Each structure stands twice: as structure tokens, then as C-alpha cells.
Coordinates of C-alpha atoms in Angstrom, one line a residue:
X1136 CA 63.5 105.5 54.9
X1137 CA 62.8 102.8 56.4
X1138 CA 66.6 101.5 56.6
X1139 CA 67.2 105.4 58.2
X1140 CA 64.0 104.4 60.5
X1141 CA 65.6 101.1 61.7
X1142 CA 69.2 102.2 61.8
X1143 CA 68.0 104.7 64.4
X1144 CA 66.6 102.6 66.2
X1145 CA 69.3 100.4 66.6
X1146 CA 71.2 103.3 67.4
X1147 CA 69.3 104.1 70.2
X1148 CA 68.9 100.9 71.9
X1149 CA 72.3 100.7 71.6
X1150 CA 72.5 103.6 73.5
X1151 CA 70.2 102.7 75.7
X1152 CA 72.2 99.3 76.6
X1153 CA 75.5 101.4 77.3
X1154 CA 73.6 103.8 79.5
X1155 CA 72.0 100.5 81.6
X1156 CA 75.4 99.1 82.1
X1157 CA 76.9 102.1 83.3
X1158 CA 73.8 102.1 85.8
X1159 CA 75.5 99.2 87.6
X1160 CA 76.9 100.2 90.9
X1161 CA 79.0 98.8 93.2
X1162 CA 79.0 98.6 97.2
X1163 CA 81.5 100.9 99.3
X1164 CA 81.4 98.9 102.1
X1165 CA 81.0 94.7 103.2
X1166 CA 77.9 95.8 104.3
X1167 CA 76.8 98.8 102.0
X1168 CA 74.1 96.4 100.1
X1169 CA 70.8 95.1 101.1
X1170 CA 71.5 91.4 100.3
X1171 CA 74.6 91.6 102.3
X1172 CA 72.1 93.0 105.5
X1173 CA 69.9 90.6 105.2
X1174 CA 72.0 87.3 104.8
X1175 CA 74.1 89.0 108.3
X1176 CA 70.5 89.4 109.6
X1177 CA 69.4 86.1 109.1
X1178 CA 72.6 84.7 110.5
X1179 CA 71.8 86.9 113.8
X1180 CA 68.5 85.3 114.2
X1181 CA 69.5 81.4 113.1
X1182 CA 72.9 82.1 115.3
X1183 CA 70.6 81.2 118.7
X1184 CA 68.9 78.1 116.8
X1185 CA 72.0 77.2 115.7
X1186 CA 74.0 77.4 119.1
X1187 CA 71.5 75.4 121.2
X1188 CA 72.0 72.6 118.1
X1189 CA 75.4 72.3 118.9
X1190 CA 75.7 72.0 122.6
X1191 CA 72.6 69.5 121.9
X1192 CA 75.2 67.7 119.4
X1193 CA 78.2 68.3 122.3
X1194 CA 75.9 67.4 124.8
X1195 CA 74.6 64.1 122.6
X1196 CA 78.5 63.0 122.3
X1197 CA 79.7 63.6 126.4
X1198 CA 76.1 61.3 126.4
X1199 CA 77.8 58.4 124.1
X1200 CA 81.4 58.6 125.5
X1201 CA 79.7 58.0 129.1
X1202 CA 77.4 55.5 127.7
X1203 CA 80.4 53.9 125.8
X1204 CA 82.3 54.4 128.4
X1205 CA 80.1 52.4 131.0
X1206 CA 79.0 49.8 128.6
X1207 CA 82.7 48.5 128.3
X1208 CA 83.5 49.2 132.0
X1209 CA 79.9 46.7 132.1
X1210 CA 82.1 43.9 130.2
X1211 CA 85.1 44.5 131.4
X1212 CA 83.7 44.1 134.9
X1213 CA 81.4 41.1 134.0
X1214 CA 84.8 38.8 132.4
X1215 CA 87.1 40.3 135.4
X1216 CA 84.1 38.6 137.3
X1217 CA 84.1 35.4 135.6
X1218 CA 87.5 35.1 136.1
X1219 CA 87.5 36.1 140.0
X1220 CA 85.4 33.3 140.6
X1221 CA 88.1 31.2 139.1
X1222 CA 90.7 32.3 140.8
X1223 CA 88.5 32.3 144.1
X1224 CA 87.6 29.1 143.5
X1225 CA 91.3 27.9 143.5
X1226 CA 92.1 29.8 146.8
X1227 CA 88.8 28.1 148.3
X1228 CA 90.0 24.6 147.1
X1229 CA 94.0 25.6 148.9
X1230 CA 92.4 27.0 151.8
X1231 CA 90.7 23.2 152.2
X1232 CA 93.8 21.5 151.6
X1233 CA 96.2 23.3 154.2
X1234 CA 94.1 22.0 156.8
X1235 CA 95.0 18.9 156.1
X1236 CA 97.9 17.2 157.8
X1237 CA 99.2 14.5 155.5
X1238 CA 98.7 17.7 153.0
X1239 CA 100.6 20.1 155.7
X1240 CA 103.4 17.4 156.4
X1241 CA 103.7 15.7 152.8
X1242 CA 102.7 12.8 154.5
X1243 CA 102.1 9.5 152.3
X1244 CA 98.7 9.9 151.5
X1245 CA 99.5 13.5 150.0
X1246 CA 100.1 12.8 146.2
X1247 CA 96.3 10.5 146.2
X1248 CA 94.4 14.0 148.2
X1249 CA 96.3 16.3 145.7
X1250 CA 95.3 14.3 142.8
X1251 CA 91.6 14.1 143.7
X1252 CA 91.6 17.5 144.1
X1253 CA 92.8 18.2 140.8
X1254 CA 89.8 15.7 139.4
X1255 CA 87.2 17.8 140.7
X1256 CA 88.5 21.2 139.8
X1257 CA 88.3 21.6 135.9
X1258 CA 90.6 24.5 135.2
X1259 CA 93.3 22.7 137.9
X1260 CA 96.1 20.8 135.9
X1261 CA 98.0 20.5 139.0
X1262 CA 98.8 20.7 142.5
X1263 CA 101.3 20.6 144.3
X1264 CA 103.2 21.4 148.6
X1265 CA 106.1 22.8 148.9
X1266 CA 108.7 23.3 151.9
X1267 CA 110.0 26.5 153.7
X1268 CA 113.2 26.4 151.4
X1269 CA 110.5 26.2 148.1
X1270 CA 111.0 22.4 147.3
X1271 CA 109.1 20.2 145.9
X1272 CA 107.4 17.9 148.7
X1273 CA 104.3 16.3 147.1
X1274 CA 102.1 16.4 143.6
X1275 CA 99.4 15.6 142.3
X1276 CA 100.9 14.4 138.9
X1277 CA 104.3 12.7 138.8
X1278 CA 107.1 15.0 139.3
X1279 CA 110.8 15.3 139.6
X1280 CA 112.1 17.3 142.6
X1281 CA 112.5 21.3 142.4
X1282 CA 112.9 24.0 144.0
X1283 CA 111.5 27.6 143.2
X1284 CA 113.2 29.8 145.7
X1285 CA 114.3 31.5 142.8
X1286 CA 111.0 32.5 141.7
X1287 CA 109.0 36.0 141.8
X1288 CA 106.3 34.5 143.1
X1289 CA 107.7 32.4 145.9
X1290 CA 109.3 35.6 147.4
X1291 CA 106.0 36.9 147.5
X1292 CA 104.0 34.3 149.0
X1293 CA 107.5 34.3 151.9
X1294 CA 106.5 37.7 153.2
X1295 CA 103.0 37.9 153.1
X1296 CA 99.5 35.3 154.4
X1297 CA 96.9 35.7 151.4
X1298 CA 96.4 33.8 148.0
X1299 CA 99.2 34.9 145.9
X1300 CA 99.2 34.5 141.7
X1301 CA 101.8 34.0 139.5
X1302 CA 102.5 35.6 135.9
X1303 CA 102.2 33.2 133.0
X1304 CA 104.5 30.6 133.2
X1305 CA 105.2 27.2 131.6
X1306 CA 104.2 23.9 133.2
X1307 CA 106.7 20.6 132.7
X1308 CA 104.1 18.3 134.7
X1309 CA 100.9 19.3 132.3
X1310 CA 102.7 20.2 129.6
X1311 CA 100.9 23.7 128.9
X1312 CA 101.3 27.2 130.4
X1313 CA 99.4 27.9 133.9
X1314 CA 98.8 30.5 136.1
X1315 CA 100.3 29.0 139.6
X1316 CA 97.9 29.5 142.2
X1317 CA 99.9 29.8 145.9
X1318 CA 98.6 30.2 149.6
X1319 CA 101.6 30.2 152.3
X1320 CA 101.5 27.6 155.2
X1321 CA 102.2 29.1 158.5
X1322 CA 102.1 28.1 162.1
X1323 CA 100.2 29.7 165.1
X1324 CA 103.1 31.5 165.8
X1325 CA 103.3 33.0 162.2
X1326 CA 106.6 30.7 161.5
X1327 CA 106.3 30.5 157.4
X1328 CA 106.7 26.7 156.9
X1329 CA 105.8 26.4 153.2
X1330 CA 102.7 26.8 150.2
X1331 CA 100.2 25.1 148.7
X1332 CA 100.1 25.6 144.8
X1333 CA 97.2 25.0 142.6
X1334 CA 98.6 25.4 138.3
X1335 CA 95.7 26.7 137.3
X1336 CA 94.9 25.5 132.8
X1337 CA 95.8 28.9 131.0
X1338 CA 94.0 27.1 128.2
X1339 CA 90.7 26.6 129.9
X1340 CA 90.7 30.0 131.4
X1341 CA 91.2 31.6 127.8
X1342 CA 87.7 29.1 126.9
X1343 CA 86.1 30.3 129.3
X1344 CA 87.0 33.7 128.1
X1345 CA 85.9 33.2 124.4
X1346 CA 82.7 31.5 125.9
X1347 CA 81.3 34.8 127.6
X1348 CA 82.9 36.7 125.0
X1349 CA 83.2 35.9 121.5
X1350 CA 86.6 37.2 119.8
X1351 CA 84.2 38.8 117.1
X1352 CA 81.9 40.6 120.0
X1353 CA 85.2 42.7 121.8
X1354 CA 88.6 41.6 122.7
X1355 CA 88.8 40.9 126.9
X1356 CA 92.3 40.6 128.0
X1357 CA 93.9 40.0 131.8
X1358 CA 96.8 41.9 133.2
X1359 CA 99.0 41.5 135.8
X1360 CA 100.4 44.3 138.6
X1361 CA 103.5 44.8 136.0
X1362 CA 101.7 44.9 132.8
X1363 CA 101.9 41.3 131.7
X1364 CA 99.2 40.0 129.5
X1365 CA 98.1 36.7 131.3
X1366 CA 94.9 35.9 129.3
X1367 CA 93.1 37.0 126.4
X1368 CA 90.5 35.5 124.3
X1369 CA 92.1 36.8 121.0
X1370 CA 95.8 36.5 121.6
X1371 CA 96.8 37.4 118.4
X1372 CA 94.8 40.5 118.6
X1373 CA 95.3 41.9 122.2
X1374 CA 98.9 41.5 121.3
X1375 CA 98.8 44.5 118.9
X1376 CA 95.9 46.5 120.0
X1377 CA 97.3 46.4 123.9
X1378 CA 101.1 46.5 123.4
X1379 CA 102.8 49.5 124.8
X1380 CA 99.4 50.7 126.9
X1381 CA 99.7 51.2 130.5
X1382 CA 97.2 48.7 132.2
X1383 CA 97.2 50.9 135.7
X1384 CA 94.0 50.3 137.2
X1385 CA 92.4 53.8 137.4
X1386 CA 92.2 56.0 140.6
X1387 CA 90.1 55.6 143.3
X1388 CA 87.0 58.0 142.7
X1389 CA 87.3 58.7 139.1
X1390 CA 86.1 57.1 136.3
X1391 CA 87.8 55.2 134.0
X1392 CA 88.8 56.7 131.5
X1393 CA 88.1 55.5 127.6
X1394 CA 91.6 55.0 125.9
X1395 CA 92.1 53.8 121.6
X1396 CA 94.1 51.5 120.2
X1397 CA 94.8 50.3 116.8
X1398 CA 95.5 46.9 114.6
X1399 CA 97.4 45.7 112.9
X1400 CA 95.8 47.3 109.8
X1401 CA 94.9 50.4 111.1
X1402 CA 91.4 49.6 112.6
X1403 CA 90.6 52.3 115.2
X1404 CA 89.4 50.1 118.9
X1405 CA 88.5 51.9 122.1
X1406 CA 89.0 50.0 125.3
X1407 CA 88.2 50.6 128.8
X1408 CA 89.9 48.7 132.0
X1409 CA 88.7 47.2 135.2
X1410 CA 89.9 45.9 138.7
X1411 CA 90.0 42.5 139.9
X1412 CA 90.2 43.1 142.3
X1413 CA 93.2 40.4 144.0
X1414 CA 97.3 41.1 143.2
X1415 CA 96.6 44.7 141.2
X1416 CA 95.4 42.3 138.2
X1417 CA 93.1 44.8 135.6
X1418 CA 90.7 43.0 132.9
X1419 CA 90.6 45.1 129.4
X1420 CA 87.9 45.4 127.4
X1421 CA 88.0 46.7 123.9
X1422 CA 85.4 46.9 120.7
X1423 CA 86.1 48.7 116.7
X1424 CA 84.9 52.1 117.7
X1425 CA 83.0 52.4 114.7
X1426 CA 81.0 49.7 116.1
X1427 CA 81.4 50.9 119.7
X1428 CA 80.0 55.2 117.9
X1429 CA 78.3 53.7 115.2
X1430 CA 74.9 55.9 116.1
X1431 CA 76.3 57.9 118.1
X1432 CA 78.2 58.8 115.1
X1433 CA 75.0 59.6 113.5
X1434 CA 73.1 60.9 115.9
X1435 CA 75.6 63.7 116.8
X1436 CA 76.7 64.3 113.1
X1437 CA 73.0 65.2 111.9
X1438 CA 72.9 67.5 115.6
X1439 CA 75.8 69.6 113.6
X1440 CA 74.9 69.0 110.2
X1441 CA 71.1 69.8 110.8
X1442 CA 71.9 73.6 111.9
X1443 CA 74.3 74.1 109.0
X1444 CA 71.8 72.7 106.4
X1445 CA 68.9 75.1 107.8
X1446 CA 72.3 77.7 107.6
X1447 CA 72.8 77.6 104.2
X1448 CA 69.7 76.8 102.5
X1449 CA 67.4 79.2 104.1
X1450 CA 70.7 81.4 102.7
X1451 CA 70.9 80.3 99.3
X1452 CA 66.8 80.8 99.4
X1453 CA 67.4 84.3 101.4
X1454 CA 70.3 85.2 98.3
X1455 CA 68.1 84.0 95.6
X1456 CA 64.6 85.6 96.7
X1457 CA 66.5 89.1 97.8
X1458 CA 67.8 88.2 94.2
X1459 CA 64.5 87.9 92.3
X1460 CA 62.2 89.9 93.9
X1461 CA 64.2 92.9 95.4
X1462 CA 67.4 94.2 93.7
X1463 CA 66.8 92.1 90.2
X1464 CA 63.4 94.9 90.2
X1465 CA 66.1 97.6 92.0
X1466 CA 68.7 97.0 89.5
X1467 CA 66.0 97.5 86.5
X1468 CA 64.4 100.7 88.1
X1469 CA 67.8 101.9 88.3
X1470 CA 68.3 101.4 84.9
X1471 CA 66.0 102.8 84.0
X1472 CA 66.5 106.4 85.9
X1473 CA 69.6 106.5 84.0
X1474 CA 68.0 106.1 80.9
X1475 CA 65.4 109.4 82.0
X1476 CA 68.7 110.7 83.7
X1477 CA 70.3 110.9 79.9
X1478 CA 66.9 112.3 78.3
X1479 CA 65.2 109.5 77.0
X1480 CA 62.4 110.2 78.4
X1481 CA 60.1 108.4 75.7
X1482 CA 61.5 105.6 77.0
X1483 CA 58.8 103.0 79.1
X1484 CA 59.9 100.6 81.2
X1485 CA 57.4 97.3 80.0
X1486 CA 59.4 94.9 82.4
X1487 CA 58.6 96.5 85.2
X1488 CA 54.8 95.0 84.8
X1489 CA 55.6 91.4 86.0
X1490 CA 57.3 92.6 89.4
X1491 CA 55.6 92.7 92.5
X1492 CA 52.6 95.3 93.3
X1493 CA 54.9 97.5 95.9
X1494 CA 57.3 98.0 92.2
X1495 CA 55.3 98.2 90.4
X1496 CA 53.7 100.7 91.6
X1497 CA 57.4 102.5 92.0
X1498 CA 57.9 102.1 88.7
X1499 CA 54.7 103.9 87.4
X1500 CA 55.5 106.5 89.8
X1501 CA 59.2 106.9 88.4
X1502 CA 57.8 106.6 84.6
X1503 CA 54.7 109.6 85.4
X1504 CA 57.7 112.0 86.9
X1505 CA 59.1 110.8 83.6
X1506 CA 56.8 112.4 81.5
X1507 CA 56.3 115.3 83.8
X1508 CA 59.8 116.5 83.7
X1509 CA 59.6 115.7 80.2
X1510 CA 57.0 118.3 80.1
X1511 CA 58.8 120.7 82.1
X1512 CA 61.4 120.3 80.3
X1513 CA 60.2 120.9 76.9
X1514 CA 58.9 124.3 78.5
X1515 CA 61.5 125.3 79.7
X1516 CA 63.6 124.5 76.3
X1517 CA 61.2 126.9 75.0
X1518 CA 61.5 129.1 77.5
X1519 CA 65.2 129.3 76.9
X1520 CA 65.5 129.6 73.4
X1521 CA 62.4 132.8 73.7
X1522 CA 65.2 134.2 76.0
X1523 CA 68.5 133.3 74.0
X1524 CA 66.6 134.9 70.8
X1525 CA 65.7 138.1 72.6
X1526 CA 69.3 138.4 74.0
X1527 CA 70.6 137.9 70.6
X1528 CA 68.0 140.3 69.1
X1529 CA 69.1 142.6 71.9
X1530 CA 72.5 142.1 70.9
X1531 CA 71.8 142.5 66.8
X1532 CA 69.7 145.7 67.8
X1533 CA 72.6 147.2 70.3
X1534 CA 75.3 146.6 67.2
X1535 CA 73.4 147.9 64.8
X1536 CA 72.3 151.0 66.9
X1537 CA 75.9 151.1 67.7
X1538 CA 76.4 151.3 63.8
X1539 CA 74.2 154.3 63.3
X1540 CA 76.4 155.9 65.9
X1541 CA 80.1 155.1 64.1
X1542 CA 78.3 156.2 61.2
X1543 CA 77.2 159.8 62.8
X1544 CA 80.1 160.3 64.2
X1545 CA 82.3 159.3 60.7
X1546 CA 80.0 162.0 59.4
X1547 CA 80.2 164.8 61.9
X1548 CA 83.9 164.2 62.0
X1549 CA 85.0 164.3 58.3
X1550 CA 85.0 168.3 58.6
X1551 CA 87.4 167.9 61.8
X1552 CA 90.8 168.6 61.3
X1553 CA 94.2 168.3 63.2
X1554 CA 94.0 167.5 67.0
X1555 CA 90.7 166.9 66.9
X1556 CA 89.8 164.5 64.3
X1557 CA 92.2 162.1 65.7
X1558 CA 90.0 162.6 69.0
X1559 CA 87.4 161.5 66.6
X1560 CA 88.7 158.8 65.0
X1561 CA 89.5 157.0 68.3
X1562 CA 85.8 157.6 69.8
X1563 CA 85.0 156.0 66.2
X1564 CA 87.2 152.5 67.5
X1565 CA 86.0 152.8 70.3
X1566 CA 82.3 152.9 70.3
X1567 CA 83.5 150.1 66.3
X1568 CA 85.2 148.1 69.4
X1569 CA 81.2 148.2 71.5
X1570 CA 79.5 147.1 68.1
X1571 CA 81.7 144.3 67.1
X1572 CA 81.6 142.5 70.5
X1573 CA 77.7 142.6 70.2
X1574 CA 78.1 141.2 67.1
X1575 CA 80.3 138.2 68.3
X1576 CA 77.8 137.5 71.2
X1577 CA 75.1 137.9 68.4
X1578 CA 76.5 135.2 66.4
X1579 CA 78.0 133.0 69.8
X1580 CA 76.7 129.4 69.7
X1581 CA 76.8 129.9 73.5
X1582 CA 74.8 133.1 74.6
X1583 CA 76.7 133.4 77.8
X1584 CA 80.2 133.1 76.6
X1585 CA 83.0 134.3 73.7
X1586 CA 85.9 132.6 72.2
X1587 CA 89.0 134.2 73.0
X1588 CA 90.6 133.7 70.1
X1589 CA 87.6 134.7 68.4
X1590 CA 87.6 138.1 70.2
X1591 CA 91.8 139.0 69.5
X1592 CA 90.9 138.2 66.0
X1593 CA 88.5 140.4 64.9
X1594 CA 89.9 143.2 67.6
X1595 CA 93.1 142.6 65.5
X1596 CA 91.2 142.9 62.1
X1597 CA 89.5 146.5 63.3
X1598 CA 92.8 148.1 65.1
X1599 CA 94.8 147.5 61.3
X1600 CA 92.7 150.0 60.3
X1601 CA 91.9 152.0 63.2
X1602 CA 96.3 152.8 63.6
X1603 CA 97.6 156.1 63.4
X1604 CA 100.2 154.5 61.7
X1605 CA 100.8 151.0 59.3
X1606 CA 100.6 147.9 61.7
X1607 CA 100.6 144.4 61.5
X1608 CA 98.8 142.2 64.4
X1609 CA 99.2 138.4 64.8
X1610 CA 97.2 136.6 67.2
X1611 CA 98.4 133.9 69.7
X1612 CA 95.6 132.9 71.6
X1613 CA 93.8 129.2 72.5
X1614 CA 89.9 129.1 72.0
X1615 CA 88.9 129.8 75.7
X1616 CA 85.6 130.3 76.6
X1617 CA 85.7 133.8 78.5
X1618 CA 82.2 135.0 80.6
X1619 CA 79.9 137.8 78.4
X1620 CA 80.6 140.2 80.4
X1621 CA 84.6 139.8 80.2
X1622 CA 84.2 140.6 76.7
X1623 CA 84.0 144.9 77.0
X1624 CA 85.9 145.7 79.1
X1625 CA 89.0 143.2 77.7
X1626 CA 88.1 144.3 74.5
X1627 CA 88.4 148.1 75.1
X1628 CA 91.3 147.9 77.3
X1629 CA 93.1 145.8 74.6
X1630 CA 92.1 148.8 71.9
X1631 CA 93.0 151.3 74.4
X1632 CA 97.0 149.9 74.6
X1633 CA 97.2 149.2 70.8
X1634 CA 95.7 152.5 69.9
X1635 CA 98.2 153.8 72.9
X1636 CA 101.4 151.5 71.3
X1637 CA 100.8 152.3 68.0
X1638 CA 100.7 156.3 68.5
X1639 CA 103.8 156.4 70.6
X1640 CA 107.5 156.7 68.8
X1641 CA 109.4 154.9 66.8
X1642 CA 112.7 153.5 67.6
X1643 CA 114.4 151.9 64.4
X1644 CA 112.0 151.3 61.8
X1645 CA 111.8 153.3 58.7
X1646 CA 108.4 155.4 58.4
X1647 CA 105.4 153.6 56.2
X1648 CA 107.4 150.5 57.3
X1649 CA 103.9 148.0 58.6
X1650 CA 105.0 147.5 62.4
X1651 CA 104.6 143.8 64.1
X1652 CA 102.2 143.7 66.9
X1653 CA 101.2 140.4 69.2
X1654 CA 97.8 139.6 71.1
X1655 CA 98.8 136.8 72.9
X1656 CA 96.5 135.2 75.3
X1657 CA 95.7 131.6 77.2
X1658 CA 93.7 131.0 80.1
X1659 CA 95.2 128.7 82.7
X1660 CA 94.2 127.4 86.2
X1661 CA 91.1 129.9 85.9
X1662 CA 93.1 133.1 85.2
X1663 CA 93.3 134.9 81.9
X1664 CA 96.9 135.6 80.6
X1665 CA 97.3 138.8 78.1
X1666 CA 100.6 140.1 76.7
X1667 CA 100.3 142.6 74.1
X1668 CA 104.2 142.8 72.6
X1669 CA 105.3 145.6 69.5
X1670 CA 108.6 145.9 68.4
X1671 CA 110.1 149.3 68.0
X1672 CA 107.3 151.1 69.6
X1673 CA 107.0 152.7 72.9
X1674 CA 103.9 154.3 74.2
X1675 CA 102.5 157.7 74.0
X1676 CA 101.5 157.7 77.8
X1677 CA 103.7 156.3 80.4
X1678 CA 102.5 152.8 81.0
X1679 CA 99.4 151.3 79.5
X1680 CA 97.5 154.7 79.4
X1681 CA 94.7 155.4 82.6
X1682 CA 91.4 154.3 80.5
X1683 CA 93.3 150.7 79.9
X1684 CA 94.0 150.6 83.5
X1685 CA 90.8 151.6 84.7
X1686 CA 89.2 148.5 82.1
X1687 CA 91.8 146.2 83.9
X1688 CA 90.9 147.2 87.2
X1689 CA 86.9 146.5 86.1
X1690 CA 88.2 143.1 85.4
X1691 CA 89.7 142.5 88.6
X1692 CA 93.7 142.3 87.4
X1693 CA 96.9 144.6 86.8
X1694 CA 98.5 145.8 83.4
X1695 CA 102.3 145.6 84.0
X1696 CA 105.1 147.2 81.0
X1697 CA 107.9 146.3 80.0
X1698 CA 110.9 145.3 77.7
X1699 CA 111.4 141.7 76.4
X1700 CA 114.4 141.2 73.7
X1701 CA 113.7 144.5 72.5
X1702 CA 110.0 144.5 72.0
X1703 CA 107.8 146.7 74.1
X1704 CA 105.6 144.9 76.5
X1705 CA 102.8 145.1 78.2
X1706 CA 101.4 142.0 79.6
X1707 CA 97.6 141.4 82.3
X1708 CA 96.7 138.8 84.5
X1709 CA 93.5 138.7 84.8
X1710 CA 90.8 136.2 87.3
X1711 CA 88.4 134.8 84.4
X1712 CA 85.5 132.9 86.6
X1713 CA 83.9 129.3 84.6

């Protein structure tokens, strides 16, 4: 006995689990969910904060770029100022020498004067005087006769009056690379008579740059107007960084732009340029990008990452909170209601005791509602059972009363002969049909429905005994339910049709032999199709009889009479409500 109870409990638990699984719903749209709507609302709420943080990050990035531009520009300008001082000193020395007569005319004391000037200048390697044809007149260092008329800086000197600085050249006198500073010599009438040149030691200038800016603190280079690199504190690195770069001075009124470059190993550098103020010379200063923007990247990244992190953490927290605090208990309550909907009113939602107070109150309300529904359902079932019993009793009493009527008809009709006896028999058959229908309704499992196949089968057995001639009735009907109000007119209509066919003439079958009749019925798409067929029989009256037509009209349809392969066929089409 205990084993049976345990099996029953397991079966109930399995059924409830299946109901729980079936109670899970699916969103109908993108926002058809509490969780998703809350997430969208939180996103809208956090969007202004995140937007402000992104704007702040963008402003910080712009400020950092401006600061980096200023830093690079200051370094470039500082280095340019250092070189400018050296070039200005060279120009001042040359302007002082051009006023010495022996130097302008290349007199006997010219080499000594030039040699003394060289000794007073740490960056000078040689000073020379050239005539109007570019031929060497005198020099601080012993130097064979030489003509520089083909040099580009000499052509520039002949056309102007200001100090000119040449590109990087090799000096045979100093045996080193130099930058030649040239100051033209002109008479008061403007006639060009020659030039004074000063060779500036490139090694000394680059050493000056390295002292001002060590290579580990940045890369400094000086470029000519044609883009040729003249000086650098880290020449191998600068040759790679600035290769292919256009070193034009920035346009007036515009801040110098930051530019990008890479070294031989692919490390990124950022550099800025500053004009030197003479001969379109440009100084460039470069720093590794990661060092230049080291803290800027962290600050800007934090400005962008912080709102993103806030949004992500908020969404994750909201997702978990909604799931654990709201959706978990909503889903549980929906499953509980699904269990109650299946009629398991004895189920108690014990898990709801761990829910928040709002859901706990809702769960108790649902449980109380289920108990009220259970009590009301029990009362309704009891009332329905009583009414069904009363209806069955009514059908039983009507059947008994009709059987009494049939007995009285049989009693009073026993002494009647001829046509009146035939009418008594037909009347008894019709009353028997009514009693048959009420017996079927009394025995039916569904009080408001009869089965088509059962009704036609019972009628076939009744009519085989009631017909005037021997007949054998076969039933071909599906087991379809029919409303109770169709049973009586349908049965009486079938009786009238069969009796009419049985009373009619016979074509070929010998007398005494049972005639085959067929009762066929099917319910399709809410309509009842009935067909009565007889081989070799003709109806006694035209059509299927006035009573049969009347019953057909009561059913809402019509009867038709015809022939099919030598068989007499009466068919009808009637609406059949659910």
C-alpha cells in the first residue's frame, strides 16, 4: 500500500514538473521583457553621464595634444635658439672683419688677422676671403688656390647682401665637415667685390646640441630650406626618423602640427618643427610617442573606460538583481498558476516564503484564490453531478413512459387488421424510436452528446424488425459526436426514410429475400452528411416522404432522392454545431 502511495506521489511530482517546464514564456518582441526594459531605462539614465565622460576624455585628449605640441615646440625653439646664437656670432665676426681694410683687400696681414679670429671662436675651423670671381684671396689656414664660383651658396651670395649659410660640406683645410657662413663684400655703390666666409665646425655644433639635449631626452635636427639635414644630436636615428619628411616651416598664423615617424625597429615618435629665423632653416624635435603621451593615454583611457565600466557594472548588477529579486519569483508564481490551472489545487507554493514581501503577499493571494476556486469547483462539480443525474433520470423516465405507450399501442392494435394495423405498427416504431433515443441519452457518458455510429446502429436493429419486408441494414458511420437536440429529429427522419423505402415496390429481388440497405453518415467541417441507399427498392411516395422532409427542415437541411449504380439513394446535408 505504501508503495502504491509513493508511486502516486512520484507521478504527481512528474506531472507538476512538466507543467512547470511548460509555463515558461518567451518574449514576443525585443522590449517585451521586464529585464530588457529596465536595461534600456538604465542605459538612457547613464547615457548623459557616459556622454559627459566621453566629452571630457575628448577634451583631455585635445588638451594633451596641445600640451605635447607646446612641449615639442618649446624644445625645438630652444634648440633653434642655441643654434641661432652660434650663427649670429659667426655673422657678427664676419661683419667685423669686413670693415678691416687688409681683410677686404687681402693684404699681407690678412692671414694673421683671420687666424686670430679663428682662435677666438670655438666653433670656427677656418676663415677665408674670396674675390668677386670666387677665387681664394687669403685664409686663416694654409690653403692652395681655390675657386668656389660653381657652388650654389656662392651664387646666392652674389645676389644678396645678407649673411648666407651653406649646406653641409667637407672642408679640405680643416679636414672635417662644416657649414660655410658667407657675408658678401660690396662697395658703397653696391658693386660686388667678394665675400668673407667662416667655416663652422659641424662636430662642435652637434656636440652643442647633445649637451643641450641628450639623445635619450629627444632627437634634435636642423634642416635646410631644401630639406637636407645639416645637424643632429643623434644622426643615425634622425636619418631614419626624418627620411622622406617634408620639413617646411609652418605657415604664418597656424600652430605647428604634431607629426608621426618611426625608427628602424618600428617604435613611434612624435615631432614638431620650428623655424630658425634665417635662410628658411628649420629645427625639428622628436620624442617617443609612448613617453610623450604616457600619462595622457592613462588619463584619457580612464576617462573613456570609467563610464564604460560603470555602464557594464550597472547592467550586470541590474541583470542579476532583476533575475534574483523579480523575475525568479514571477516565473515561480506563473508556474504555480499553471499547476492550479491543471486542477492541482492542493499544491502549496512553499518556496514563496523566501521571496520579498510583495511577492510573498501575491503568492498567498494566489494560494487563497486557488483554495476559493477549489471550493467553488467542488460545488460546481457537485451541482453538475446532481443535474446530470436529474437529466439521466428524466431520460430514463421518458424512456419508461414511451415503452408503456408502445405497450398500449401494441395492446390496442392487436385486434386491428388491414391498413389500420399497418399504421399502428408504424406508430409503434416511431414511439419506439423516441424511447431508443432517450435510452441512448440515458446511457451516454457525455450527457449532451450522442455518437453518430451508435445511434445509427441502434436504429438499424430496430428497423430490421419493424419493416414490412425482410431487410438487412448495414451501418457505415464514423464515431462522431452529435448535439443532443439533433438526436430525435435525425432518428425520426431516418425511420421515415427506411420505412418509406421498405414499403415501396421491389424491382428484381425475389420476394422473401432480405433486401440490403445502407446507412452512412460522416461529419466534416461542421456539417453532417447522411446517405441511405437500397438495392432494388423504390420509395412508396414521391421523394422521401413529407415527415422526413419536415424533420430535415427541422435539422436545417434538405433531402434529395436519386439513383447510383442501380441503387435508390436518399441523401441529406445538415449543419452540425460543435
